[in-house]
Short mmCIF file of C-alpha atoms in Angstrom, two decimals:
data_model
loop_
_atom_site.label_atom_id
_atom_site.label_comp_id
_atom_site.label_asym_id
_atom_site.label_seq_id
_atom_site.Cartn_x
_atom_site.Cartn_y
_atom_site.Cartn_z
CA MET A 76 15.86 -2.22 17.17
CA ALA A 77 14.91 1.47 17.04
CA ASN A 78 17.04 1.96 13.91
CA GLU A 79 15.70 -1.09 12.10
CA VAL A 80 14.15 -0.23 8.72
CA VAL A 81 10.42 -0.88 8.47
CA ARG A 82 9.08 -1.28 4.95
CA ALA A 83 5.55 -0.15 4.16
CA HIS A 84 3.58 -0.59 0.98
CA VAL A 85 0.88 2.04 0.43
CA ILE A 86 -1.98 1.51 -2.04
CA ILE A 87 -4.17 4.58 -2.58
CA GLY A 88 -6.24 4.98 -5.71
CA GLY A 89 -9.57 5.07 -7.46
CA TYR A 90 -11.53 3.44 -10.21
CA PRO A 91 -11.33 3.87 -13.08
CA HIS A 92 -7.67 4.86 -13.19
CA GLY A 93 -7.33 8.61 -12.95
CA SER A 94 -10.81 9.01 -11.49
CA HIS A 95 -11.26 10.36 -7.99
CA ALA A 96 -14.40 8.21 -7.59
CA GLY A 97 -15.74 10.70 -5.06
CA HIS A 98 -12.55 10.63 -2.99
CA ASP A 99 -9.55 12.95 -2.97
CA HIS A 100 -6.93 10.25 -3.30
CA ASP A 101 -4.12 12.73 -3.86
CA TYR A 102 -4.85 14.34 -0.49
CA VAL A 103 -4.97 10.97 1.28
CA ARG A 104 -1.75 9.87 -0.42
CA VAL A 105 0.08 13.04 0.66
CA GLN A 106 -1.23 12.79 4.22
CA ALA A 107 -0.36 9.10 4.57
CA LEU A 108 3.16 9.60 3.24
CA SER A 109 3.62 12.68 5.44
CA ILE A 110 2.74 10.63 8.50
CA LEU A 111 5.09 7.83 7.49
CA GLN A 112 7.86 10.35 6.78
CA GLN A 113 7.80 11.38 10.45
CA PHE A 114 9.39 8.03 11.21
CA GLU A 115 12.79 8.08 9.52
CA HIS A 116 13.12 4.31 9.82
CA VAL A 117 9.98 3.72 7.69
CA HIS A 118 10.58 3.34 3.97
CA ALA A 119 7.49 3.28 1.72
CA THR A 120 6.60 2.12 -1.74
CA VAL A 121 3.39 3.40 -3.34
CA SER A 122 0.86 2.01 -5.83
CA VAL A 123 -2.52 3.16 -7.11
CA ASP A 124 -3.98 -0.37 -7.24
CA PHE A 125 -3.28 -4.00 -6.41
CA ASN A 126 -1.53 -4.77 -9.72
CA ASP A 127 1.95 -6.19 -9.16
CA ILE A 128 1.29 -6.59 -5.43
CA GLU A 129 3.36 -9.77 -5.54
CA LYS A 130 6.35 -7.54 -6.33
CA TRP A 131 5.93 -5.30 -3.26
CA LEU A 132 4.54 -7.44 -0.44
CA PRO A 133 7.41 -9.89 0.12
CA ASP A 134 9.64 -7.07 1.38
CA SER A 135 6.88 -5.18 3.21
CA ASP A 136 6.33 -5.18 6.96
CA PHE A 137 2.92 -3.55 6.71
CA LEU A 138 0.32 -2.60 4.13
CA PHE A 139 -1.78 0.59 4.07
CA THR A 140 -4.71 0.75 1.65
CA TYR A 141 -7.31 3.37 0.76
CA VAL A 142 -9.05 2.50 -2.48
CA ALA A 143 -12.40 3.09 -4.15
CA GLY A 144 -11.78 0.13 -6.46
CA PRO A 145 -10.68 -1.84 -8.21
CA TYR A 146 -10.16 -4.21 -5.33
CA ALA A 147 -7.81 -7.13 -5.09
CA ASP A 148 -9.22 -10.23 -6.73
CA GLY A 149 -8.13 -13.65 -7.92
CA GLU A 150 -4.37 -14.02 -7.77
CA GLU A 151 -3.98 -10.70 -5.94
CA ASN A 152 -6.14 -12.07 -3.11
CA GLU A 153 -4.04 -15.22 -3.01
CA VAL A 154 -0.86 -13.12 -2.72
CA LEU A 155 -2.43 -11.12 0.12
CA GLN A 156 -3.59 -14.28 1.90
CA ARG A 157 -0.12 -15.90 1.73
CA TRP A 158 1.51 -12.67 2.97
CA LEU A 159 -0.89 -12.48 5.92
CA GLU A 160 -0.39 -16.14 6.79
CA GLN A 161 3.38 -15.61 6.89
CA GLY A 162 2.87 -12.98 9.56
#
């Protein structure tokens, strides 16, 4: 199992789009991906918000988020809830 691919989805961003919102999201993004890169069996996809989360979660084994908004709401929350319930 050591060679099994683990898929991660990383969401790091701020609100409004392009705003740092008091956080250095670029730094966090680089650091998070650098840590994941240390594990050659981890493959990551990256987003700046929860838009299109339904596209990324079905194939993801874990989710890493660091956001200053906008947060998941409505349908995005439903997608997250179903993904969590599926284990």
